[in-house]
């Protein structure tokens, strides 16, 4: 399957919101989920460090990954949400989105990537392990995962 990775633009917001709902419904096996609050996604489109990476299939957004830059005791990249539409899963799209975030981390000279994964989301957990991420913390219903680059 052919797909193109690019930086999201404000016009992608509706599709990103739809993919977020789809992801939550899948993870929680429940159609009654809440989406992003109004204004939450604005920080990804304001031209600062946080951004969203999307994958397009046939000129339509099929997946996205939210990338946040944190400047704390140690600088790190936090991957907030990764969602690949069900009909496009198992085609390497999620892997390419994560690799794009890793390349970005190198470009901005940050050597740590962190994110959370629900324990019930075995498919995602196995992908992250395959890509070299390890469990940093057990937080009850989810794991905090980490990868350090040299």
Short mmCIF file of N, CA, C and O in Angstrom, two decimals:
data_model
loop_
_atom_site.label_atom_id
_atom_site.label_comp_id
_atom_site.label_asym_id
_atom_site.label_seq_id
_atom_site.Cartn_x
_atom_site.Cartn_y
_atom_site.Cartn_z
N UNK A 1 0.84 -1.18 0.00
CA UNK A 1 0.00 0.00 0.00
C UNK A 1 0.88 1.24 0.00
O UNK A 1 1.82 1.34 0.77
N UNK A 2 0.54 2.17 -0.83
CA UNK A 2 1.29 3.42 -0.89
C UNK A 2 0.66 4.45 0.03
O UNK A 2 -0.57 4.58 0.09
N UNK A 3 1.52 5.17 0.75
CA UNK A 3 1.06 6.25 1.60
C UNK A 3 2.15 7.30 1.66
O UNK A 3 3.32 7.03 1.37
N UNK A 4 1.74 8.50 2.03
CA UNK A 4 2.67 9.63 2.12
C UNK A 4 2.60 10.19 3.54
O UNK A 4 1.51 10.38 4.09
N UNK A 5 3.77 10.46 4.12
CA UNK A 5 3.86 11.05 5.45
C UNK A 5 4.11 12.55 5.29
O UNK A 5 4.94 12.96 4.49
N UNK A 6 3.36 13.37 6.05
CA UNK A 6 3.55 14.82 6.00
C UNK A 6 3.12 15.45 7.31
O UNK A 6 2.47 14.82 8.14
N UNK A 7 3.48 16.70 7.48
CA UNK A 7 3.04 17.48 8.64
C UNK A 7 1.58 17.86 8.44
O UNK A 7 1.17 18.29 7.36
N UNK A 8 0.80 17.72 9.50
CA UNK A 8 -0.62 18.07 9.43
C UNK A 8 -0.80 19.57 9.32
O UNK A 8 0.01 20.36 9.80
N UNK A 9 -1.89 19.95 8.69
CA UNK A 9 -2.32 21.35 8.61
C UNK A 9 -3.69 21.46 9.26
O UNK A 9 -4.38 20.45 9.49
N UNK A 10 -4.08 22.66 9.57
CA UNK A 10 -5.35 22.92 10.28
C UNK A 10 -6.54 22.24 9.58
O UNK A 10 -7.46 21.76 10.24
N UNK A 11 -6.49 22.18 8.26
CA UNK A 11 -7.59 21.56 7.50
C UNK A 11 -7.73 20.06 7.77
O UNK A 11 -8.75 19.46 7.44
N UNK A 12 -6.72 19.44 8.37
CA UNK A 12 -6.77 18.02 8.71
C UNK A 12 -7.48 17.75 10.04
O UNK A 12 -7.72 16.61 10.41
N UNK A 13 -7.81 18.81 10.77
CA UNK A 13 -8.31 18.65 12.14
C UNK A 13 -9.55 17.76 12.23
O UNK A 13 -9.64 16.89 13.11
N UNK A 14 -10.51 17.90 11.34
CA UNK A 14 -11.73 17.10 11.41
C UNK A 14 -11.40 15.62 11.29
O UNK A 14 -11.89 14.79 12.07
N UNK A 15 -10.55 15.27 10.35
CA UNK A 15 -10.17 13.86 10.17
C UNK A 15 -9.37 13.34 11.36
O UNK A 15 -9.57 12.20 11.80
N UNK A 16 -8.50 14.17 11.92
CA UNK A 16 -7.74 13.77 13.11
C UNK A 16 -8.69 13.49 14.26
O UNK A 16 -8.54 12.50 14.98
N UNK A 17 -9.69 14.34 14.44
CA UNK A 17 -10.68 14.13 15.50
C UNK A 17 -11.43 12.81 15.29
O UNK A 17 -11.69 12.06 16.23
N UNK A 18 -11.78 12.50 14.05
CA UNK A 18 -12.48 11.24 13.74
C UNK A 18 -11.59 10.03 14.05
O UNK A 18 -12.06 9.04 14.62
N UNK A 19 -10.32 10.12 13.68
CA UNK A 19 -9.38 9.02 13.95
C UNK A 19 -9.16 8.83 15.44
O UNK A 19 -8.99 7.70 15.92
N UNK A 20 -9.18 9.93 16.20
CA UNK A 20 -9.03 9.83 17.66
C UNK A 20 -10.20 9.05 18.25
O UNK A 20 -10.01 8.14 19.08
N UNK A 21 -11.41 9.38 17.84
CA UNK A 21 -12.61 8.67 18.31
C UNK A 21 -12.52 7.19 17.94
O UNK A 21 -12.78 6.31 18.76
N UNK A 22 -12.13 6.90 16.70
CA UNK A 22 -12.01 5.51 16.25
C UNK A 22 -11.00 4.75 17.13
O UNK A 22 -11.24 3.61 17.53
N UNK A 23 -9.87 5.39 17.44
CA UNK A 23 -8.86 4.76 18.28
C UNK A 23 -9.43 4.46 19.67
O UNK A 23 -9.27 3.35 20.18
N UNK A 24 -10.09 5.43 20.29
CA UNK A 24 -10.65 5.22 21.62
C UNK A 24 -11.70 4.12 21.62
O UNK A 24 -11.74 3.29 22.54
N UNK A 25 -12.55 4.10 20.61
CA UNK A 25 -13.59 3.07 20.52
C UNK A 25 -12.96 1.68 20.43
O UNK A 25 -13.45 0.73 21.03
N UNK A 26 -11.87 1.58 19.69
CA UNK A 26 -11.19 0.29 19.54
C UNK A 26 -10.51 -0.13 20.84
O UNK A 26 -10.65 -1.27 21.28
N UNK A 27 -9.78 0.77 21.46
CA UNK A 27 -9.04 0.45 22.69
C UNK A 27 -9.99 0.05 23.81
O UNK A 27 -9.76 -0.92 24.53
N UNK A 28 -11.07 0.80 23.97
CA UNK A 28 -11.98 0.58 25.09
C UNK A 28 -13.19 -0.30 24.75
O UNK A 28 -14.05 -0.52 25.60
N UNK A 29 -13.27 -0.76 23.49
CA UNK A 29 -14.41 -1.58 23.04
C UNK A 29 -15.73 -0.95 23.45
O UNK A 29 -16.62 -1.60 24.01
N UNK A 30 -15.84 0.34 23.19
CA UNK A 30 -17.01 1.10 23.61
C UNK A 30 -17.21 2.25 22.62
O UNK A 30 -16.28 3.00 22.35
N UNK A 31 -18.40 2.38 22.11
CA UNK A 31 -18.69 3.47 21.17
C UNK A 31 -18.97 4.79 21.86
O UNK A 31 -19.03 5.83 21.23
N UNK A 32 -19.17 4.76 23.18
CA UNK A 32 -19.50 5.97 23.94
C UNK A 32 -18.21 6.57 24.53
O UNK A 32 -17.92 6.40 25.71
N UNK A 33 -17.44 7.24 23.68
CA UNK A 33 -16.19 7.87 24.12
C UNK A 33 -16.22 9.35 23.77
O UNK A 33 -16.93 9.77 22.86
N UNK A 34 -15.45 10.12 24.50
CA UNK A 34 -15.37 11.55 24.24
C UNK A 34 -14.14 11.85 23.41
O UNK A 34 -13.07 11.27 23.63
N UNK A 35 -14.28 12.79 22.50
CA UNK A 35 -13.16 13.22 21.68
C UNK A 35 -12.36 14.32 22.36
O UNK A 35 -12.50 14.56 23.56
N UNK A 36 -11.52 14.95 21.58
CA UNK A 36 -10.72 16.06 22.10
C UNK A 36 -11.63 17.22 22.51
O UNK A 36 -12.63 17.49 21.85
N UNK A 37 -11.22 17.92 23.55
CA UNK A 37 -11.93 19.13 23.94
C UNK A 37 -11.71 20.20 22.88
O UNK A 37 -10.68 20.22 22.20
N UNK A 38 -12.65 21.12 22.78
CA UNK A 38 -12.54 22.23 21.84
C UNK A 38 -11.25 23.01 22.13
O UNK A 38 -10.94 23.32 23.27
N UNK A 39 -10.46 23.24 21.10
CA UNK A 39 -9.23 24.01 21.24
C UNK A 39 -8.00 23.19 21.57
O UNK A 39 -6.88 23.69 21.47
N UNK A 40 -8.18 21.93 21.98
CA UNK A 40 -7.03 21.12 22.39
C UNK A 40 -5.98 20.99 21.28
O UNK A 40 -4.78 21.07 21.53
N UNK A 41 -6.42 20.79 20.07
CA UNK A 41 -5.48 20.55 18.97
C UNK A 41 -4.79 21.82 18.47
O UNK A 41 -3.82 21.73 17.70
N UNK A 42 -5.25 22.98 18.89
CA UNK A 42 -4.68 24.24 18.41
C UNK A 42 -3.16 24.32 18.57
O UNK A 42 -2.46 24.83 17.71
N UNK A 43 -2.65 23.80 19.68
CA UNK A 43 -1.21 23.89 19.96
C UNK A 43 -0.38 23.17 18.90
O UNK A 43 0.79 23.48 18.73
N UNK A 44 -0.97 22.25 18.18
CA UNK A 44 -0.23 21.51 17.16
C UNK A 44 -0.16 22.27 15.83
O UNK A 44 0.60 21.90 14.94
N UNK A 45 -0.97 23.30 15.70
CA UNK A 45 -1.03 24.05 14.45
C UNK A 45 -0.53 25.48 14.59
O UNK A 45 -0.61 26.27 13.65
N UNK A 46 -0.01 25.85 15.77
CA UNK A 46 0.35 27.25 16.00
C UNK A 46 1.78 27.60 15.61
O UNK A 46 2.24 28.71 15.85
N UNK A 47 2.51 26.64 15.02
CA UNK A 47 3.85 26.94 14.53
C UNK A 47 4.96 26.77 15.56
O UNK A 47 6.11 27.04 15.27
N UNK A 48 4.62 26.31 16.76
CA UNK A 48 5.65 26.07 17.77
C UNK A 48 6.19 24.65 17.62
O UNK A 48 6.02 24.02 16.60
N UNK A 49 6.79 24.11 18.65
CA UNK A 49 7.48 22.82 18.53
C UNK A 49 6.55 21.62 18.41
O UNK A 49 6.90 20.63 17.76
N UNK A 50 5.39 21.64 19.02
CA UNK A 50 4.47 20.51 18.96
C UNK A 50 3.81 20.46 17.58
O UNK A 50 3.44 21.50 17.02
N UNK A 51 3.66 19.25 17.04
CA UNK A 51 3.06 19.11 15.72
C UNK A 51 2.45 17.72 15.57
O UNK A 51 2.65 16.85 16.40
N UNK A 52 1.70 17.57 14.51
CA UNK A 52 1.07 16.29 14.21
C UNK A 52 1.58 15.83 12.84
O UNK A 52 1.62 16.61 11.89
N UNK A 53 1.94 14.58 12.80
CA UNK A 53 2.39 13.93 11.59
C UNK A 53 1.23 13.07 11.07
O UNK A 53 0.62 12.34 11.85
N UNK A 54 0.90 13.18 9.80
CA UNK A 54 -0.19 12.37 9.24
C UNK A 54 0.32 11.49 8.11
O UNK A 54 1.35 11.78 7.49
N UNK A 55 -0.41 10.42 7.88
CA UNK A 55 -0.17 9.55 6.73
C UNK A 55 -1.39 9.66 5.83
O UNK A 55 -2.53 9.56 6.30
N UNK A 56 -1.13 9.90 4.57
CA UNK A 56 -2.21 10.02 3.58
C UNK A 56 -2.23 8.78 2.69
O UNK A 56 -1.19 8.32 2.23
N UNK A 57 -3.43 8.28 2.45
CA UNK A 57 -3.65 7.22 1.48
C UNK A 57 -4.67 7.77 0.50
O UNK A 57 -5.74 8.23 0.91
N UNK A 58 -4.34 7.77 -0.79
CA UNK A 58 -5.25 8.30 -1.81
C UNK A 58 -5.73 9.71 -1.47
O UNK A 58 -6.91 10.02 -1.53
N UNK A 59 -4.79 10.57 -1.05
CA UNK A 59 -5.05 11.98 -0.73
C UNK A 59 -6.01 12.19 0.44
O UNK A 59 -6.62 13.24 0.57
N UNK A 60 -6.14 11.19 1.31
CA UNK A 60 -6.99 11.31 2.49
C UNK A 60 -6.20 10.88 3.72
O UNK A 60 -5.45 9.90 3.67
N UNK A 61 -6.36 11.60 4.83
CA UNK A 61 -5.64 11.28 6.05
C UNK A 61 -6.16 9.94 6.58
O UNK A 61 -7.34 9.77 6.86
N UNK A 62 -5.23 8.98 6.72
CA UNK A 62 -5.55 7.63 7.17
C UNK A 62 -5.00 7.34 8.56
O UNK A 62 -5.38 6.35 9.18
N UNK A 63 -4.08 8.20 9.04
CA UNK A 63 -3.44 7.98 10.33
C UNK A 63 -2.78 9.26 10.79
O UNK A 63 -2.50 10.15 9.98
N UNK A 64 -2.51 9.33 12.10
CA UNK A 64 -1.78 10.49 12.61
C UNK A 64 -1.03 10.12 13.89
O UNK A 64 -1.36 9.13 14.56
N UNK A 65 -0.06 10.95 14.20
CA UNK A 65 0.72 10.83 15.43
C UNK A 65 0.97 12.23 15.96
O UNK A 65 1.51 13.08 15.25
N UNK A 66 0.58 12.49 17.22
CA UNK A 66 0.83 13.78 17.87
C UNK A 66 2.21 13.75 18.51
O UNK A 66 2.53 12.81 19.24
N UNK A 67 3.00 14.79 18.26
CA UNK A 67 4.37 14.86 18.74
C UNK A 67 4.53 16.12 19.58
O UNK A 67 4.32 17.22 19.08
N UNK A 68 4.89 15.94 20.85
CA UNK A 68 5.07 17.06 21.77
C UNK A 68 6.53 17.12 22.22
O UNK A 68 7.12 16.09 22.56
N UNK A 69 7.08 18.32 22.26
CA UNK A 69 8.44 18.53 22.74
C UNK A 69 8.36 19.05 24.18
O UNK A 69 7.67 20.03 24.44
N UNK A 70 9.05 18.37 25.08
CA UNK A 70 9.05 18.76 26.49
C UNK A 70 10.46 19.16 26.91
O UNK A 70 11.42 18.44 26.66
N UNK A 71 10.54 20.30 27.56
CA UNK A 71 11.81 20.80 28.09
C UNK A 71 11.69 20.80 29.61
O UNK A 71 11.16 21.74 30.20
N UNK A 72 12.14 19.73 30.21
CA UNK A 72 12.06 19.57 31.66
C UNK A 72 13.45 19.25 32.17
O UNK A 72 14.43 19.68 31.56
N UNK A 73 13.57 18.47 33.25
CA UNK A 73 14.91 18.11 33.73
C UNK A 73 15.72 17.50 32.60
O UNK A 73 16.87 17.82 32.40
N UNK A 74 15.09 16.58 31.89
CA UNK A 74 15.66 16.03 30.66
C UNK A 74 14.69 16.38 29.54
O UNK A 74 13.48 16.22 29.69
N UNK A 75 15.22 16.86 28.43
CA UNK A 75 14.37 17.11 27.28
C UNK A 75 13.90 15.77 26.71
O UNK A 75 14.66 14.81 26.67
N UNK A 76 12.63 15.73 26.30
CA UNK A 76 12.13 14.51 25.68
C UNK A 76 10.99 14.82 24.72
O UNK A 76 10.38 15.89 24.78
N UNK A 77 10.75 13.87 23.83
CA UNK A 77 9.61 13.92 22.92
C UNK A 77 8.54 13.03 23.53
O UNK A 77 8.83 11.90 23.92
N UNK A 78 7.31 13.53 23.60
CA UNK A 78 6.19 12.71 24.07
C UNK A 78 5.27 12.47 22.88
O UNK A 78 4.83 13.42 22.22
N UNK A 79 5.02 11.20 22.59
CA UNK A 79 4.09 10.83 21.52
C UNK A 79 2.72 10.67 22.16
O UNK A 79 2.50 9.73 22.93
N UNK A 80 1.84 11.62 21.89
CA UNK A 80 0.57 11.69 22.61
C UNK A 80 -0.45 10.71 22.05
O UNK A 80 -0.99 9.91 22.77
N UNK A 81 -0.75 10.75 20.80
CA UNK A 81 -1.76 9.88 20.22
C UNK A 81 -1.27 9.34 18.88
O UNK A 81 -0.74 10.09 18.06
N UNK A 82 -1.47 8.05 18.69
CA UNK A 82 -1.19 7.39 17.41
C UNK A 82 -2.45 6.65 17.02
O UNK A 82 -2.94 5.81 17.78
N UNK A 83 -2.98 6.98 15.87
CA UNK A 83 -4.19 6.32 15.40
C UNK A 83 -4.06 6.03 13.91
O UNK A 83 -3.78 6.92 13.12
N UNK A 84 -4.25 4.76 13.57
CA UNK A 84 -4.29 4.33 12.17
C UNK A 84 -5.68 3.77 11.93
O UNK A 84 -6.12 2.87 12.66
N UNK A 85 -6.38 4.29 10.95
CA UNK A 85 -7.72 3.81 10.64
C UNK A 85 -7.69 2.30 10.46
O UNK A 85 -6.76 1.75 9.86
N UNK A 86 -8.70 1.63 10.99
CA UNK A 86 -8.76 0.16 10.97
C UNK A 86 -8.49 -0.44 9.61
O UNK A 86 -7.78 -1.45 9.49
N UNK A 87 -9.01 0.16 8.55
CA UNK A 87 -8.85 -0.44 7.23
C UNK A 87 -7.43 -0.29 6.67
O UNK A 87 -7.10 -0.91 5.67
N UNK A 88 -6.58 0.50 7.35
CA UNK A 88 -5.21 0.68 6.88
C UNK A 88 -4.16 0.09 7.82
O UNK A 88 -2.97 0.24 7.59
N UNK A 89 -4.61 -0.59 8.87
CA UNK A 89 -3.66 -1.16 9.81
C UNK A 89 -2.91 -2.33 9.17
O UNK A 89 -3.35 -2.91 8.18
N UNK A 90 -1.74 -2.63 9.74
CA UNK A 90 -0.87 -3.73 9.29
C UNK A 90 -0.26 -3.47 7.91
O UNK A 90 0.03 -4.40 7.17
N UNK A 91 -0.07 -2.20 7.58
CA UNK A 91 0.58 -1.82 6.32
C UNK A 91 1.85 -1.01 6.56
O UNK A 91 2.37 -0.41 5.63
N UNK A 92 2.31 -0.95 7.81
CA UNK A 92 3.54 -0.24 8.12
C UNK A 92 3.37 1.25 8.37
O UNK A 92 4.35 1.96 8.59
N UNK A 93 2.15 1.74 8.38
CA UNK A 93 1.91 3.17 8.55
C UNK A 93 2.30 3.62 9.96
O UNK A 93 2.99 4.63 10.12
N UNK A 94 1.87 2.90 10.98
CA UNK A 94 2.22 3.26 12.36
C UNK A 94 3.73 3.27 12.56
O UNK A 94 4.28 4.18 13.18
N UNK A 95 4.40 2.28 12.01
CA UNK A 95 5.87 2.20 12.11
C UNK A 95 6.51 3.43 11.47
O UNK A 95 7.41 4.04 12.06
N UNK A 96 6.04 3.82 10.30
CA UNK A 96 6.62 4.98 9.61
C UNK A 96 6.35 6.28 10.36
O UNK A 96 7.19 7.17 10.39
N UNK A 97 5.19 6.40 10.98
CA UNK A 97 4.90 7.59 11.78
C UNK A 97 5.86 7.67 12.96
O UNK A 97 6.41 8.74 13.25
N UNK A 98 6.09 6.56 13.63
CA UNK A 98 7.02 6.55 14.77
C UNK A 98 8.44 6.85 14.30
O UNK A 98 9.16 7.63 14.93
N UNK A 99 8.84 6.28 13.18
CA UNK A 99 10.18 6.55 12.65
C UNK A 99 10.33 8.03 12.28
O UNK A 99 11.40 8.62 12.45
N UNK A 100 9.26 8.64 11.81
CA UNK A 100 9.28 10.08 11.52
C UNK A 100 9.51 10.88 12.80
O UNK A 100 10.29 11.83 12.82
N UNK A 101 8.84 10.48 13.87
CA UNK A 101 9.04 11.15 15.17
C UNK A 101 10.47 10.95 15.66
O UNK A 101 11.08 11.88 16.21
N UNK A 102 11.03 9.78 15.45
CA UNK A 102 12.41 9.52 15.85
C UNK A 102 13.39 10.39 15.06
O UNK A 102 14.34 10.93 15.62
N UNK A 103 13.15 10.54 13.76
CA UNK A 103 14.00 11.42 12.94
C UNK A 103 13.90 12.86 13.42
O UNK A 103 14.90 13.58 13.49
N UNK A 104 12.69 13.29 13.76
CA UNK A 104 12.49 14.64 14.28
C UNK A 104 13.27 14.83 15.58
O UNK A 104 13.93 15.85 15.79
N UNK A 105 13.21 13.82 16.46
CA UNK A 105 13.94 13.90 17.73
C UNK A 105 15.44 14.10 17.47
O UNK A 105 16.08 14.93 18.12
N UNK A 106 15.97 13.38 16.51
CA UNK A 106 17.39 13.56 16.15
C UNK A 106 17.65 14.97 15.64
O UNK A 106 18.65 15.59 16.00
N UNK A 107 16.76 15.48 14.80
CA UNK A 107 16.93 16.82 14.21
C UNK A 107 16.96 17.91 15.29
O UNK A 107 17.67 18.90 15.14
N UNK A 108 16.17 17.73 16.35
CA UNK A 108 16.12 18.74 17.41
C UNK A 108 17.01 18.36 18.59
O UNK A 108 16.94 18.97 19.65
N UNK A 109 17.84 17.35 18.39
CA UNK A 109 18.85 16.91 19.36
C UNK A 109 18.23 16.51 20.70
O UNK A 109 18.70 16.91 21.76
N UNK A 110 17.17 15.71 20.62
CA UNK A 110 16.55 15.14 21.81
C UNK A 110 16.70 13.62 21.71
O UNK A 110 16.35 13.03 20.70
N UNK A 111 17.20 13.02 22.78
CA UNK A 111 17.56 11.60 22.72
C UNK A 111 16.60 10.67 23.46
O UNK A 111 16.89 9.50 23.65
N UNK A 112 15.44 11.19 23.84
CA UNK A 112 14.47 10.37 24.58
C UNK A 112 13.08 10.56 23.97
O UNK A 112 12.64 11.68 23.74
N UNK A 113 12.40 9.43 23.74
CA UNK A 113 11.00 9.46 23.34
C UNK A 113 10.21 8.65 24.36
O UNK A 113 10.62 7.56 24.74
N UNK A 114 9.09 9.22 24.80
CA UNK A 114 8.24 8.61 25.83
C UNK A 114 6.80 8.64 25.32
O UNK A 114 6.39 9.56 24.61
N UNK A 115 6.03 7.64 25.71
CA UNK A 115 4.59 7.63 25.43
C UNK A 115 3.91 6.62 26.33
O UNK A 115 4.58 5.86 27.04
N UNK A 116 2.60 6.60 26.31
CA UNK A 116 1.81 5.64 27.08
C UNK A 116 1.11 4.68 26.12
O UNK A 116 0.74 5.07 25.01
N UNK A 117 0.91 3.46 26.59
CA UNK A 117 0.12 2.48 25.85
C UNK A 117 -0.76 1.74 26.85
O UNK A 117 -0.30 1.37 27.94
N UNK A 118 -2.01 1.59 26.49
CA UNK A 118 -2.94 0.84 27.34
C UNK A 118 -2.51 -0.62 27.36
O UNK A 118 -2.14 -1.19 26.33
N UNK A 119 -2.56 -1.24 28.53
CA UNK A 119 -2.18 -2.64 28.65
C UNK A 119 -3.04 -3.54 27.78
O UNK A 119 -2.59 -4.58 27.30
N UNK A 120 -4.28 -3.15 27.55
CA UNK A 120 -5.20 -3.95 26.74
C UNK A 120 -4.89 -3.87 25.25
O UNK A 120 -5.41 -4.65 24.46
N UNK A 121 -4.03 -2.93 24.87
CA UNK A 121 -3.72 -2.72 23.45
C UNK A 121 -2.47 -3.53 23.05
O UNK A 121 -1.41 -2.98 22.80
N UNK A 122 -2.63 -4.85 23.01
CA UNK A 122 -1.51 -5.75 22.74
C UNK A 122 -0.86 -5.50 21.40
O UNK A 122 0.36 -5.59 21.27
N UNK A 123 -1.64 -5.19 20.42
CA UNK A 123 -1.10 -4.95 19.08
C UNK A 123 -0.11 -3.78 19.09
O UNK A 123 0.99 -3.88 18.56
N UNK A 124 -0.51 -2.68 19.70
CA UNK A 124 0.37 -1.51 19.78
C UNK A 124 1.59 -1.81 20.65
O UNK A 124 2.72 -1.48 20.29
N UNK A 125 1.36 -2.46 21.78
CA UNK A 125 2.46 -2.79 22.69
C UNK A 125 3.52 -3.62 21.96
O UNK A 125 4.72 -3.34 22.07
N UNK A 126 3.09 -4.62 21.21
CA UNK A 126 4.04 -5.47 20.48
C UNK A 126 4.80 -4.68 19.42
O UNK A 126 6.00 -4.90 19.21
N UNK A 127 4.13 -3.74 18.75
CA UNK A 127 4.81 -2.90 17.77
C UNK A 127 5.89 -2.06 18.45
O UNK A 127 7.03 -2.00 17.97
N UNK A 128 5.55 -1.45 19.56
CA UNK A 128 6.52 -0.59 20.25
C UNK A 128 7.73 -1.39 20.73
O UNK A 128 8.87 -0.92 20.62
N UNK A 129 7.50 -2.58 21.24
CA UNK A 129 8.62 -3.43 21.67
C UNK A 129 9.51 -3.77 20.47
O UNK A 129 10.73 -3.72 20.57
N UNK A 130 8.88 -4.10 19.36
CA UNK A 130 9.63 -4.43 18.13
C UNK A 130 10.49 -3.25 17.68
O UNK A 130 11.58 -3.44 17.14
N UNK A 131 10.01 -2.03 17.92
CA UNK A 131 10.74 -0.82 17.50
C UNK A 131 11.77 -0.37 18.55
O UNK A 131 12.38 0.68 18.40
N UNK A 132 11.95 -1.15 19.60
CA UNK A 132 13.01 -0.86 20.57
C UNK A 132 12.58 -0.10 21.81
O UNK A 132 13.43 0.35 22.57
N UNK A 133 11.30 0.05 22.04
CA UNK A 133 10.80 0.74 23.23
C UNK A 133 10.68 -0.25 24.38
O UNK A 133 10.38 -1.43 24.16
N UNK A 134 10.90 0.22 25.58
CA UNK A 134 10.81 -0.63 26.77
C UNK A 134 9.91 0.03 27.81
O UNK A 134 9.66 1.24 27.76
N UNK A 135 9.44 -0.77 28.74
CA UNK A 135 8.57 -0.26 29.80
C UNK A 135 9.39 0.57 30.77
O UNK A 135 10.39 0.10 31.30
N UNK A 136 8.94 1.78 30.98
CA UNK A 136 9.57 2.70 31.94
C UNK A 136 8.84 2.61 33.28
O UNK A 136 9.46 2.59 34.33
N UNK A 137 7.50 2.60 33.24
CA UNK A 137 6.67 2.55 34.44
C UNK A 137 5.40 1.77 34.15
O UNK A 137 4.85 1.84 33.05
N UNK A 138 4.91 1.06 35.15
CA UNK A 138 3.61 0.42 35.12
C UNK A 138 2.66 1.36 35.84
O UNK A 138 2.83 1.63 37.02
N UNK A 139 1.69 1.90 35.12
CA UNK A 139 0.79 2.91 35.69
C UNK A 139 -0.64 2.39 35.81
O UNK A 139 -1.60 3.10 35.52
N UNK A 140 -0.77 1.14 36.22
CA UNK A 140 -2.10 0.57 36.41
C UNK A 140 -2.66 -0.01 35.13
O UNK A 140 -2.33 -1.13 34.77
N UNK A 141 -3.48 0.75 34.43
CA UNK A 141 -4.10 0.25 33.21
C UNK A 141 -3.23 0.47 31.97
O UNK A 141 -3.57 0.02 30.89
N UNK A 142 -2.11 1.16 32.16
CA UNK A 142 -1.24 1.44 31.02
C UNK A 142 0.22 1.41 31.43
O UNK A 142 0.55 1.50 32.61
N UNK A 143 1.06 1.29 30.41
CA UNK A 143 2.50 1.38 30.60
C UNK A 143 3.01 2.70 30.05
O UNK A 143 2.50 3.19 29.03
N UNK A 144 4.01 3.26 30.71
CA UNK A 144 4.77 4.37 30.13
C UNK A 144 5.98 3.70 29.49
O UNK A 144 6.71 2.96 30.15
N UNK A 145 6.19 3.97 28.20
CA UNK A 145 7.29 3.35 27.48
C UNK A 145 8.31 4.40 27.07
O UNK A 145 7.97 5.58 26.96
N UNK A 146 9.54 3.94 26.85
CA UNK A 146 10.64 4.86 26.58
C UNK A 146 11.63 4.24 25.60
O UNK A 146 11.77 3.01 25.55
N UNK A 147 12.26 5.10 24.87
CA UNK A 147 13.40 4.71 24.03
C UNK A 147 14.41 5.83 24.13
O UNK A 147 14.07 7.00 23.98
N UNK A 148 15.65 5.45 24.41
CA UNK A 148 16.77 6.40 24.47
C UNK A 148 17.66 6.19 23.26
O UNK A 148 17.96 5.06 22.91
N UNK A 149 18.06 7.28 22.66
CA UNK A 149 18.97 7.24 21.51
C UNK A 149 20.33 7.73 21.96
O UNK A 149 20.44 8.57 22.84
N UNK A 150 21.35 7.21 21.31
CA UNK A 150 22.70 7.64 21.69
C UNK A 150 23.12 8.90 20.96
O UNK A 150 22.54 9.36 20.05
#
